[in-house]
Each structure stands twice: as structure tokens, then as C-alpha cells.
Amino acid sequence: MTGRRSGHIDRIARILTGGVLFLSIALPLIWFVASSFLTREAVLRGWPTWADLNLHHYLTLAERIPLGILLLQTLLIALTSSLLALVLALPAALLTARLRGALSSGLYGIALTLWLIPPIALSLQIYFWFQWLGLYDTAAGLVLLYAVIHATLALILLSPFADRISQRVDEMIALDGLDSFTSLVRIYIPILAGPLLVVSVLCFLRAWSELLFASLLTDYRTGVLSNALVGLTSGTHVAWGQLAAAGALSLLPAPLFLAVLIFTLRVRRREISP
């Protein structure tokens, strides 16, 4: 009886703790998104009503910046850089998992070191490199930079999963006479599909919301949506409503990718389970 009661108390405590954590994260986001549909007067009044909801900030934002172009360009940059990061990181992760020695540990160590270095420490040198290579203020330059940066993250996250692949898989590939590309596409990618999906989502979200290099290396017309937010502030005025509208738009990929991720993982779990 005592054990059952303590179990109920533990369950209630977990539910309450989870509820408090969820509300502490969700309520600021809900208010932030809601304020993008409210006028300044409605926000300052305290408790808005349904009649106060409107699209004024979104319409003003669309008139002030090329919103559609920025959203499309941000999406393309984030998707392309994430895909390129995985193309770079997956062979490197398999290499570090299969080759034991100085090369493997050195490659992983370089990736970890680059990831731990604050981006601001490399910003000046990267700026001069982009000027010299002719990549300044180009979407292609931003894609390459994001791909290299996120490839280090992808390598760090994928290496433990690649380490768990049995040596028998390599022996079967050798017996079948598959070349490197065929074995990568037909064997390793299906085995690592779950981790690859999770890492791709992380890389995409980081590229989608990155601001430092976007503001340093591109103009907002050729950059990403987060860079356009800088133009909504000045020394004397901050367009809070338009900032909220742009911020609400920047939040869209997170729930979409989370839903896709959960759906894909459930499908794979059903395929694996007997």
C-alpha cells in the first residue's frame, strides 16, 4: 500500500514538474506569437480581446522587406547547407569509426575543436577570406560556410552511431564486392537513417536561425530572414510588432520538422518491431 502510494506521488510530481517546465517554455512563445497579431495599444492595455487580432504587423513587414524572397532563400540555404554538411560528415564519421589510430582521433579532435571555438573568434578572418574568394554577399558563400560549420557538429553526433555498426557489415560488403559509393547508399545510410534525420533537423534549425555570419557576410536582400531583423531596429526606434511577426515566421520550421521527425521515427519503429 505504501509503495503504491509513493508511486502515485512520484507520478504526480513528474507530471507537475513537466507541466511547469512546459509552461515556462511555451507561455513566452505563445505571448510572443500572439503579440505579432496585436497592435501596440492592445499590448500596452494589458489583456487583449479577440477584436484586437489583426495582420497589420505582417502586412507592414511584407511592405518593408522582401518577405517572400527572404523566406524562400532562407529555406534553400538551410536545406542545401544541411544536406552538404551530411555529405561531408557521414563518410568522415564512418572513417573515424573504422580506422583506429592517429588519423581517426585527429579528425574527430579537429571537428570537436572547431565546434568549441566561439564563432566570433573566426569572424574577422572569414570575412577577409570571403572578400578574397569573391563569396561576400552571396548565398553560395553562406551555404558553404554553414555546411563546413555544421559538418563538424554532424561528425561529432554521428561518430558514436557509426561506431556501433558491426564489423560483420563490412565483411558482408567485402564479400559482395560493393564499391564505396554503393555500400554507402545501400547499406550505411539505411542503417543510420534515424541519426541522420535527427542531425539534419539540428543542422537545418541552426542554419535557419543563424545571425552572426548572416549579418556579417551578406546584406539582408541576399541573406536570410534572421538578418532582416537587424534592419527593424535603429538607435531611436524598435519596431516591436514587426519583430514579433518576423520572429513568429522564423519559428515555423521547428514544429514542422519535429512532426516529421516523430512520424518518421514511429514508422521506423513499426518496421523494426516484429
PDB file of C-alpha atoms in Angstrom:
ATOM      1  CA  MET A   1       0.000   0.000   0.000  1.00  0.00           C
ATOM      2  CA  THR A   2       2.796   2.360   0.926  1.00  0.00           C
ATOM      3  CA  GLY A   3       4.690   1.505  -2.257  1.00  0.00           C
ATOM      4  CA  ARG A   4       1.599   2.141  -4.389  1.00  0.00           C
ATOM      5  CA  ARG A   5       1.032   5.499  -2.691  1.00  0.00           C
ATOM      6  CA  SER A   6       4.663   6.534  -3.199  1.00  0.00           C
ATOM      7  CA  GLY A   7       4.347   5.540  -6.862  1.00  0.00           C
ATOM      8  CA  HIS A   8       1.310   7.799  -7.265  1.00  0.00           C
ATOM      9  CA  ILE A   9       3.163  10.648  -5.567  1.00  0.00           C
ATOM     10  CA  ASP A  10       6.165  10.186  -7.871  1.00  0.00           C
ATOM     11  CA  ARG A  11       3.893  10.175 -10.920  1.00  0.00           C
ATOM     12  CA  ILE A  12       2.095  13.336  -9.797  1.00  0.00           C
ATOM     13  CA  ALA A  13       5.442  15.006  -9.060  1.00  0.00           C
ATOM     14  CA  ARG A  14       6.723  14.138 -12.551  1.00  0.00           C
ATOM     15  CA  ILE A  15       3.539  15.449 -14.170  1.00  0.00           C
ATOM     16  CA  LEU A  16       3.691  18.693 -12.196  1.00  0.00           C
ATOM     17  CA  THR A  17       7.389  19.161 -12.950  1.00  0.00           C
ATOM     18  CA  GLY A  18       6.826  18.508 -16.646  1.00  0.00           C
ATOM     19  CA  GLY A  19       3.858  20.881 -16.676  1.00  0.00           C
ATOM     20  CA  VAL A  20       5.852  23.666 -15.034  1.00  0.00           C
ATOM     21  CA  LEU A  21       8.744  23.199 -17.469  1.00  0.00           C
ATOM     22  CA  PHE A  22       6.373  23.131 -20.443  1.00  0.00           C
ATOM     23  CA  LEU A  23       4.553  26.278 -19.347  1.00  0.00           C
ATOM     24  CA  SER A  24       7.810  28.110 -18.637  1.00  0.00           C
ATOM     25  CA  ILE A  25       8.882  27.458 -22.236  1.00  0.00           C
ATOM     26  CA  ALA A  26       5.530  27.604 -24.019  1.00  0.00           C
ATOM     27  CA  LEU A  27       3.929  30.672 -22.427  1.00  0.00           C
ATOM     28  CA  PRO A  28       6.627  33.170 -23.535  1.00  0.00           C
ATOM     29  CA  LEU A  29       6.479  31.738 -27.061  1.00  0.00           C
ATOM     30  CA  ILE A  30       2.680  31.893 -27.116  1.00  0.00           C
ATOM     31  CA  TRP A  31       2.695  35.504 -25.941  1.00  0.00           C
ATOM     32  CA  PHE A  32       5.444  36.367 -28.437  1.00  0.00           C
ATOM     33  CA  VAL A  33       3.457  34.923 -31.345  1.00  0.00           C
ATOM     34  CA  ALA A  34       0.199  36.455 -30.084  1.00  0.00           C
ATOM     35  CA  SER A  35       1.787  39.910 -29.866  1.00  0.00           C
ATOM     36  CA  SER A  36       2.547  39.741 -33.593  1.00  0.00           C
ATOM     37  CA  PHE A  37      -1.232  39.840 -34.202  1.00  0.00           C
ATOM     38  CA  LEU A  38      -1.901  42.702 -31.758  1.00  0.00           C
ATOM     39  CA  THR A  39      -1.497  46.437 -32.080  1.00  0.00           C
ATOM     40  CA  ARG A  40       0.843  48.293 -29.761  1.00  0.00           C
ATOM     41  CA  GLU A  41      -2.135  49.808 -27.940  1.00  0.00           C
ATOM     42  CA  ALA A  42      -3.669  46.377 -27.314  1.00  0.00           C
ATOM     43  CA  VAL A  43      -0.404  45.046 -25.880  1.00  0.00           C
ATOM     44  CA  LEU A  44       0.049  48.046 -23.576  1.00  0.00           C
ATOM     45  CA  ARG A  45      -3.578  47.871 -22.446  1.00  0.00           C
ATOM     46  CA  GLY A  46      -2.836  44.605 -20.697  1.00  0.00           C
ATOM     47  CA  TRP A  47      -5.408  41.948 -21.602  1.00  0.00           C
ATOM     48  CA  PRO A  48      -6.335  41.946 -25.325  1.00  0.00           C
ATOM     49  CA  THR A  49      -9.592  40.719 -26.813  1.00  0.00           C
ATOM     50  CA  TRP A  50     -10.401  38.777 -29.980  1.00  0.00           C
ATOM     51  CA  ALA A  51     -11.351  42.036 -31.676  1.00  0.00           C
ATOM     52  CA  ASP A  52      -7.752  43.246 -31.326  1.00  0.00           C
ATOM     53  CA  LEU A  53      -6.352  40.491 -33.553  1.00  0.00           C
ATOM     54  CA  ASN A  54      -5.173  41.637 -36.993  1.00  0.00           C
ATOM     55  CA  LEU A  55      -2.456  41.135 -39.613  1.00  0.00           C
ATOM     56  CA  HIS A  56      -1.187  44.714 -39.569  1.00  0.00           C
ATOM     57  CA  HIS A  57       2.376  43.861 -38.497  1.00  0.00           C
ATOM     58  CA  TYR A  58       2.701  41.122 -41.115  1.00  0.00           C
ATOM     59  CA  LEU A  59       1.439  43.372 -43.900  1.00  0.00           C
ATOM     60  CA  THR A  60       3.757  46.183 -42.808  1.00  0.00           C
ATOM     61  CA  LEU A  61       6.678  43.752 -42.635  1.00  0.00           C
ATOM     62  CA  ALA A  62       5.936  42.496 -46.155  1.00  0.00           C
ATOM     63  CA  GLU A  63       5.979  46.093 -47.427  1.00  0.00           C
ATOM     64  CA  ARG A  64       9.225  46.900 -45.632  1.00  0.00           C
ATOM     65  CA  ILE A  65      11.307  43.877 -46.624  1.00  0.00           C
ATOM     66  CA  PRO A  66      11.047  41.278 -49.443  1.00  0.00           C
ATOM     67  CA  LEU A  67       9.479  38.760 -47.088  1.00  0.00           C
ATOM     68  CA  GLY A  68       8.603  36.039 -49.597  1.00  0.00           C
ATOM     69  CA  ILE A  69      12.047  36.100 -51.206  1.00  0.00           C
ATOM     70  CA  LEU A  70      13.772  36.026 -47.819  1.00  0.00           C
ATOM     71  CA  LEU A  71      11.699  33.074 -46.608  1.00  0.00           C
ATOM     72  CA  LEU A  72      12.378  31.097 -49.786  1.00  0.00           C
ATOM     73  CA  GLN A  73      16.069  31.956 -49.770  1.00  0.00           C
ATOM     74  CA  THR A  74      16.419  31.103 -46.087  1.00  0.00           C
ATOM     75  CA  LEU A  75      14.727  27.753 -46.727  1.00  0.00           C
ATOM     76  CA  LEU A  76      17.010  26.946 -49.680  1.00  0.00           C
ATOM     77  CA  ILE A  77      20.165  27.988 -47.809  1.00  0.00           C
ATOM     78  CA  ALA A  78      19.234  25.948 -44.736  1.00  0.00           C
ATOM     79  CA  LEU A  79      18.249  22.843 -46.728  1.00  0.00           C
ATOM     80  CA  THR A  80      21.266  22.942 -49.052  1.00  0.00           C
ATOM     81  CA  SER A  81      23.791  23.577 -46.294  1.00  0.00           C
ATOM     82  CA  SER A  82      22.304  20.805 -44.130  1.00  0.00           C
ATOM     83  CA  LEU A  83      22.458  18.303 -46.989  1.00  0.00           C
ATOM     84  CA  LEU A  84      26.028  19.301 -47.835  1.00  0.00           C
ATOM     85  CA  ALA A  85      27.012  19.035 -44.157  1.00  0.00           C
ATOM     86  CA  LEU A  86      25.736  15.442 -44.056  1.00  0.00           C
ATOM     87  CA  VAL A  87      27.547  14.627 -47.307  1.00  0.00           C
ATOM     88  CA  LEU A  88      30.784  15.801 -45.692  1.00  0.00           C
ATOM     89  CA  ALA A  89      30.182  14.349 -42.235  1.00  0.00           C
ATOM     90  CA  LEU A  90      28.861  10.845 -42.963  1.00  0.00           C
ATOM     91  CA  PRO A  91      31.971   9.487 -44.758  1.00  0.00           C
ATOM     92  CA  ALA A  92      34.153  11.157 -42.128  1.00  0.00           C
ATOM     93  CA  ALA A  93      32.124   9.542 -39.318  1.00  0.00           C
ATOM     94  CA  LEU A  94      32.433   6.109 -40.937  1.00  0.00           C
ATOM     95  CA  LEU A  95      36.153   6.712 -41.408  1.00  0.00           C
ATOM     96  CA  THR A  96      36.699   7.605 -37.752  1.00  0.00           C
ATOM     97  CA  ALA A  97      34.698   4.541 -36.712  1.00  0.00           C
ATOM     98  CA  ARG A  98      36.598   2.092 -38.922  1.00  0.00           C
ATOM     99  CA  LEU A  99      40.153   3.452 -38.847  1.00  0.00           C
ATOM    100  CA  ARG A 100      41.638   3.274 -35.378  1.00  0.00           C
ATOM    101  CA  GLY A 101      44.703   5.407 -34.825  1.00  0.00           C
ATOM    102  CA  ALA A 102      46.094   8.906 -35.124  1.00  0.00           C
ATOM    103  CA  LEU A 103      44.096   9.771 -38.262  1.00  0.00           C
ATOM    104  CA  SER A 104      40.751   8.835 -36.723  1.00  0.00           C
ATOM    105  CA  SER A 105      41.323  10.537 -33.376  1.00  0.00           C
ATOM    106  CA  GLY A 106      42.889  13.551 -35.082  1.00  0.00           C
ATOM    107  CA  LEU A 107      39.914  14.042 -37.394  1.00  0.00           C
ATOM    108  CA  TYR A 108      37.455  13.802 -34.516  1.00  0.00           C
ATOM    109  CA  GLY A 109      39.617  16.107 -32.402  1.00  0.00           C
ATOM    110  CA  ILE A 110      39.757  18.742 -35.139  1.00  0.00           C
ATOM    111  CA  ALA A 111      35.972  18.662 -35.509  1.00  0.00           C
ATOM    112  CA  LEU A 112      35.474  18.964 -31.752  1.00  0.00           C
ATOM    113  CA  THR A 113      37.979  21.828 -31.515  1.00  0.00           C
ATOM    114  CA  LEU A 114      36.367  23.747 -34.371  1.00  0.00           C
ATOM    115  CA  TRP A 115      32.945  23.298 -32.799  1.00  0.00           C
ATOM    116  CA  LEU A 116      34.128  24.567 -29.408  1.00  0.00           C
ATOM    117  CA  ILE A 117      35.761  27.712 -30.826  1.00  0.00           C
ATOM    118  CA  PRO A 118      33.381  30.702 -30.499  1.00  0.00           C
ATOM    119  CA  PRO A 119      32.270  31.798 -33.993  1.00  0.00           C
ATOM    120  CA  ILE A 120      33.071  35.426 -33.209  1.00  0.00           C
ATOM    121  CA  ALA A 121      36.748  34.454 -32.852  1.00  0.00           C
ATOM    122  CA  LEU A 122      36.880  33.422 -36.529  1.00  0.00           C
ATOM    123  CA  SER A 123      34.541  36.053 -37.943  1.00  0.00           C
ATOM    124  CA  LEU A 124      37.195  38.598 -38.979  1.00  0.00           C
ATOM    125  CA  GLN A 125      39.365  36.062 -40.812  1.00  0.00           C
ATOM    126  CA  ILE A 126      36.328  34.523 -42.521  1.00  0.00           C
ATOM    127  CA  TYR A 127      35.244  37.998 -43.621  1.00  0.00           C
ATOM    128  CA  PHE A 128      38.600  38.598 -45.355  1.00  0.00           C
ATOM    129  CA  TRP A 129      38.530  35.121 -46.915  1.00  0.00           C
ATOM    130  CA  PHE A 130      35.084  35.771 -48.349  1.00  0.00           C
ATOM    131  CA  GLN A 131      36.241  39.091 -49.780  1.00  0.00           C
ATOM    132  CA  TRP A 132      39.289  37.442 -51.370  1.00  0.00           C
ATOM    133  CA  LEU A 133      37.332  34.481 -52.798  1.00  0.00           C
ATOM    134  CA  GLY A 134      34.505  36.644 -54.135  1.00  0.00           C
ATOM    135  CA  LEU A 135      31.933  34.941 -51.909  1.00  0.00           C
ATOM    136  CA  TYR A 136      30.979  38.036 -49.937  1.00  0.00           C
ATOM    137  CA  ASP A 137      27.271  38.894 -50.110  1.00  0.00           C
ATOM    138  CA  THR A 138      26.368  35.667 -51.917  1.00  0.00           C
ATOM    139  CA  ALA A 139      24.005  32.884 -50.932  1.00  0.00           C
ATOM    140  CA  ALA A 140      26.521  30.292 -52.169  1.00  0.00           C
ATOM    141  CA  GLY A 141      29.128  31.574 -49.730  1.00  0.00           C
ATOM    142  CA  LEU A 142      26.680  31.307 -46.858  1.00  0.00           C
ATOM    143  CA  VAL A 143      25.771  27.743 -47.874  1.00  0.00           C
ATOM    144  CA  LEU A 144      29.432  26.678 -47.946  1.00  0.00           C
ATOM    145  CA  LEU A 145      30.170  28.283 -44.590  1.00  0.00           C
ATOM    146  CA  TYR A 146      27.143  26.746 -42.885  1.00  0.00           C
ATOM    147  CA  ALA A 147      27.955  23.356 -44.405  1.00  0.00           C
ATOM    148  CA  VAL A 148      31.505  23.381 -43.025  1.00  0.00           C
ATOM    149  CA  ILE A 149      30.396  24.598 -39.595  1.00  0.00           C
ATOM    150  CA  HIS A 150      27.563  22.100 -39.277  1.00  0.00           C
ATOM    151  CA  ALA A 151      29.635  19.255 -40.719  1.00  0.00           C
ATOM    152  CA  THR A 152      31.703  19.387 -37.525  1.00  0.00           C
ATOM    153  CA  LEU A 153      28.533  19.067 -35.441  1.00  0.00           C
ATOM    154  CA  ALA A 154      27.257  16.236 -37.643  1.00  0.00           C
ATOM    155  CA  LEU A 155      30.582  14.391 -37.362  1.00  0.00           C
ATOM    156  CA  ILE A 156      30.559  14.658 -33.562  1.00  0.00           C
ATOM    157  CA  LEU A 157      26.976  13.370 -33.331  1.00  0.00           C
ATOM    158  CA  LEU A 158      27.201  10.633 -35.986  1.00  0.00           C
ATOM    159  CA  SER A 159      30.512   9.087 -34.899  1.00  0.00           C
ATOM    160  CA  PRO A 160      29.087   7.175 -31.876  1.00  0.00           C
ATOM    161  CA  PHE A 161      26.336   5.669 -34.055  1.00  0.00           C
ATOM    162  CA  ALA A 162      28.815   4.730 -36.785  1.00  0.00           C
ATOM    163  CA  ASP A 163      30.969   3.130 -34.072  1.00  0.00           C
ATOM    164  CA  ARG A 164      28.117   0.765 -33.184  1.00  0.00           C
ATOM    165  CA  ILE A 165      27.858  -0.713 -36.694  1.00  0.00           C
ATOM    166  CA  SER A 166      29.069  -4.304 -36.538  1.00  0.00           C
ATOM    167  CA  GLN A 167      32.260  -5.330 -38.318  1.00  0.00           C
ATOM    168  CA  ARG A 168      30.217  -8.097 -39.943  1.00  0.00           C
ATOM    169  CA  VAL A 169      28.550  -5.459 -42.094  1.00  0.00           C
ATOM    170  CA  ASP A 170      31.944  -4.540 -43.543  1.00  0.00           C
ATOM    171  CA  GLU A 171      32.756  -8.200 -44.104  1.00  0.00           C
ATOM    172  CA  MET A 172      29.469  -8.765 -45.962  1.00  0.00           C
ATOM    173  CA  ILE A 173      30.119  -5.682 -48.112  1.00  0.00           C
ATOM    174  CA  ALA A 174      33.578  -7.023 -48.973  1.00  0.00           C
ATOM    175  CA  LEU A 175      32.153 -10.453 -49.852  1.00  0.00           C
ATOM    176  CA  ASP A 176      29.505  -8.891 -52.106  1.00  0.00           C
ATOM    177  CA  GLY A 177      32.151  -6.771 -53.825  1.00  0.00           C
ATOM    178  CA  LEU A 178      30.280  -3.487 -53.379  1.00  0.00           C
ATOM    179  CA  ASP A 179      32.166  -0.288 -54.071  1.00  0.00           C
ATOM    180  CA  SER A 180      32.334   2.560 -51.546  1.00  0.00           C
ATOM    181  CA  PHE A 181      29.532   4.646 -53.038  1.00  0.00           C
ATOM    182  CA  THR A 182      27.130   1.718 -53.431  1.00  0.00           C
ATOM    183  CA  SER A 183      27.769   0.475 -49.903  1.00  0.00           C
ATOM    184  CA  LEU A 184      27.267   3.996 -48.557  1.00  0.00           C
ATOM    185  CA  VAL A 185      23.912   4.440 -50.307  1.00  0.00           C
ATOM    186  CA  ARG A 186      22.516   0.923 -49.953  1.00  0.00           C
ATOM    187  CA  ILE A 187      23.934  -0.163 -46.582  1.00  0.00           C
ATOM    188  CA  TYR A 188      25.188   2.592 -44.309  1.00  0.00           C
ATOM    189  CA  ILE A 189      22.594   5.279 -44.987  1.00  0.00           C
ATOM    190  CA  PRO A 190      19.621   2.941 -44.257  1.00  0.00           C
ATOM    191  CA  ILE A 191      21.338   1.741 -41.063  1.00  0.00           C
ATOM    192  CA  LEU A 192      21.975   5.318 -39.896  1.00  0.00           C
ATOM    193  CA  ALA A 193      18.691   6.745 -41.195  1.00  0.00           C
ATOM    194  CA  GLY A 194      17.402   7.698 -37.730  1.00  0.00           C
ATOM    195  CA  PRO A 195      20.539   9.543 -36.555  1.00  0.00           C
ATOM    196  CA  LEU A 196      20.916  11.173 -39.977  1.00  0.00           C
ATOM    197  CA  LEU A 197      17.378  12.526 -39.783  1.00  0.00           C
ATOM    198  CA  VAL A 198      17.889  13.936 -36.281  1.00  0.00           C
ATOM    199  CA  VAL A 199      21.222  15.535 -37.191  1.00  0.00           C
ATOM    200  CA  SER A 200      19.784  17.010 -40.391  1.00  0.00           C
ATOM    201  CA  VAL A 201      16.991  18.649 -38.378  1.00  0.00           C
ATOM    202  CA  LEU A 202      19.523  20.148 -35.947  1.00  0.00           C
ATOM    203  CA  CYS A 203      21.678  21.459 -38.795  1.00  0.00           C
ATOM    204  CA  PHE A 204      18.649  22.909 -40.563  1.00  0.00           C
ATOM    205  CA  LEU A 205      17.359  24.717 -37.486  1.00  0.00           C
ATOM    206  CA  ARG A 206      20.790  26.169 -36.715  1.00  0.00           C
ATOM    207  CA  ALA A 207      21.201  27.397 -40.294  1.00  0.00           C
ATOM    208  CA  TRP A 208      17.659  28.786 -40.302  1.00  0.00           C
ATOM    209  CA  SER A 209      18.198  30.935 -37.210  1.00  0.00           C
ATOM    210  CA  GLU A 210      21.910  31.819 -37.545  1.00  0.00           C
ATOM    211  CA  LEU A 211      22.549  35.566 -37.315  1.00  0.00           C
ATOM    212  CA  LEU A 212      26.253  36.340 -36.769  1.00  0.00           C
ATOM    213  CA  PHE A 213      27.673  35.288 -40.137  1.00  0.00           C
ATOM    214  CA  ALA A 214      24.458  36.169 -41.976  1.00  0.00           C
ATOM    215  CA  SER A 215      24.699  39.784 -40.812  1.00  0.00           C
ATOM    216  CA  LEU A 216      28.480  39.931 -41.284  1.00  0.00           C
ATOM    217  CA  LEU A 217      28.804  38.343 -44.721  1.00  0.00           C
ATOM    218  CA  THR A 218      25.583  39.272 -46.536  1.00  0.00           C
ATOM    219  CA  ASP A 219      23.145  42.095 -46.989  1.00  0.00           C
ATOM    220  CA  TYR A 220      19.589  41.337 -45.891  1.00  0.00           C
ATOM    221  CA  ARG A 221      18.480  41.216 -49.554  1.00  0.00           C
ATOM    222  CA  THR A 222      20.799  38.272 -50.256  1.00  0.00           C
ATOM    223  CA  GLY A 223      20.944  36.819 -46.746  1.00  0.00           C
ATOM    224  CA  VAL A 224      18.469  35.071 -44.501  1.00  0.00           C
ATOM    225  CA  LEU A 225      15.372  36.049 -42.570  1.00  0.00           C
ATOM    226  CA  SER A 226      17.199  36.479 -39.260  1.00  0.00           C
ATOM    227  CA  ASN A 227      19.456  39.087 -40.873  1.00  0.00           C
ATOM    228  CA  ALA A 228      16.421  41.146 -41.871  1.00  0.00           C
ATOM    229  CA  LEU A 229      15.512  41.526 -38.197  1.00  0.00           C
ATOM    230  CA  VAL A 230      18.524  43.787 -37.716  1.00  0.00           C
ATOM    231  CA  GLY A 231      17.006  46.324 -40.101  1.00  0.00           C
ATOM    232  CA  LEU A 232      13.880  46.590 -37.940  1.00  0.00           C
ATOM    233  CA  THR A 233      15.774  48.352 -35.156  1.00  0.00           C
ATOM    234  CA  SER A 234      17.534  51.701 -35.016  1.00  0.00           C
ATOM    235  CA  GLY A 235      19.091  53.948 -32.423  1.00  0.00           C
ATOM    236  CA  THR A 236      15.780  55.634 -31.658  1.00  0.00           C
ATOM    237  CA  HIS A 237      13.060  53.150 -32.602  1.00  0.00           C
ATOM    238  CA  VAL A 238      12.342  49.429 -32.375  1.00  0.00           C
ATOM    239  CA  ALA A 239       9.512  48.002 -34.463  1.00  0.00           C
ATOM    240  CA  TRP A 240       8.366  45.504 -31.838  1.00  0.00           C
ATOM    241  CA  GLY A 241       5.292  44.368 -33.729  1.00  0.00           C
ATOM    242  CA  GLN A 242       7.217  43.693 -36.923  1.00  0.00           C
ATOM    243  CA  LEU A 243       9.971  41.975 -34.941  1.00  0.00           C
ATOM    244  CA  ALA A 244       7.340  39.722 -33.387  1.00  0.00           C
ATOM    245  CA  ALA A 245       5.880  38.970 -36.823  1.00  0.00           C
ATOM    246  CA  ALA A 246       9.288  38.089 -38.272  1.00  0.00           C
ATOM    247  CA  GLY A 247      10.112  36.046 -35.176  1.00  0.00           C
ATOM    248  CA  ALA A 248       6.833  34.143 -35.437  1.00  0.00           C
ATOM    249  CA  LEU A 249       7.632  33.292 -39.056  1.00  0.00           C
ATOM    250  CA  SER A 250      11.096  32.112 -38.050  1.00  0.00           C
ATOM    251  CA  LEU A 251       9.502  29.664 -35.580  1.00  0.00           C
ATOM    252  CA  LEU A 252       7.542  27.831 -38.296  1.00  0.00           C
ATOM    253  CA  PRO A 253      10.155  25.171 -39.243  1.00  0.00           C
ATOM    254  CA  ALA A 254      10.612  23.900 -35.675  1.00  0.00           C
ATOM    255  CA  PRO A 255       7.151  22.305 -35.162  1.00  0.00           C
ATOM    256  CA  LEU A 256       7.023  21.142 -38.788  1.00  0.00           C
ATOM    257  CA  PHE A 257      10.362  19.343 -38.587  1.00  0.00           C
ATOM    258  CA  LEU A 258       9.508  17.985 -35.142  1.00  0.00           C
ATOM    259  CA  ALA A 259       6.284  16.492 -36.502  1.00  0.00           C
ATOM    260  CA  VAL A 260       8.136  14.941 -39.461  1.00  0.00           C
ATOM    261  CA  LEU A 261      10.817  13.589 -37.123  1.00  0.00           C
ATOM    262  CA  ILE A 262       8.313  11.995 -34.728  1.00  0.00           C
ATOM    263  CA  PHE A 263       6.319  10.489 -37.612  1.00  0.00           C
ATOM    264  CA  THR A 264       9.445   9.058 -39.268  1.00  0.00           C
ATOM    265  CA  LEU A 265      10.787   7.567 -36.044  1.00  0.00           C
ATOM    266  CA  ARG A 266       7.416   5.929 -35.323  1.00  0.00           C
ATOM    267  CA  VAL A 267       7.296   4.447 -38.817  1.00  0.00           C
ATOM    268  CA  ARG A 268      10.818   3.051 -38.461  1.00  0.00           C
ATOM    269  CA  ARG A 269       9.977   1.646 -35.025  1.00  0.00           C
ATOM    270  CA  ARG A 270       6.985  -0.194 -36.507  1.00  0.00           C
ATOM    271  CA  GLU A 271       9.172  -1.555 -39.313  1.00  0.00           C
ATOM    272  CA  ILE A 272      11.780  -2.815 -36.850  1.00  0.00           C
ATOM    273  CA  SER A 273       9.370  -4.257 -34.272  1.00  0.00           C
ATOM    274  CA  PRO A 274       8.094  -7.803 -35.048  1.00  0.00           C
TER     275      PRO A 274
END
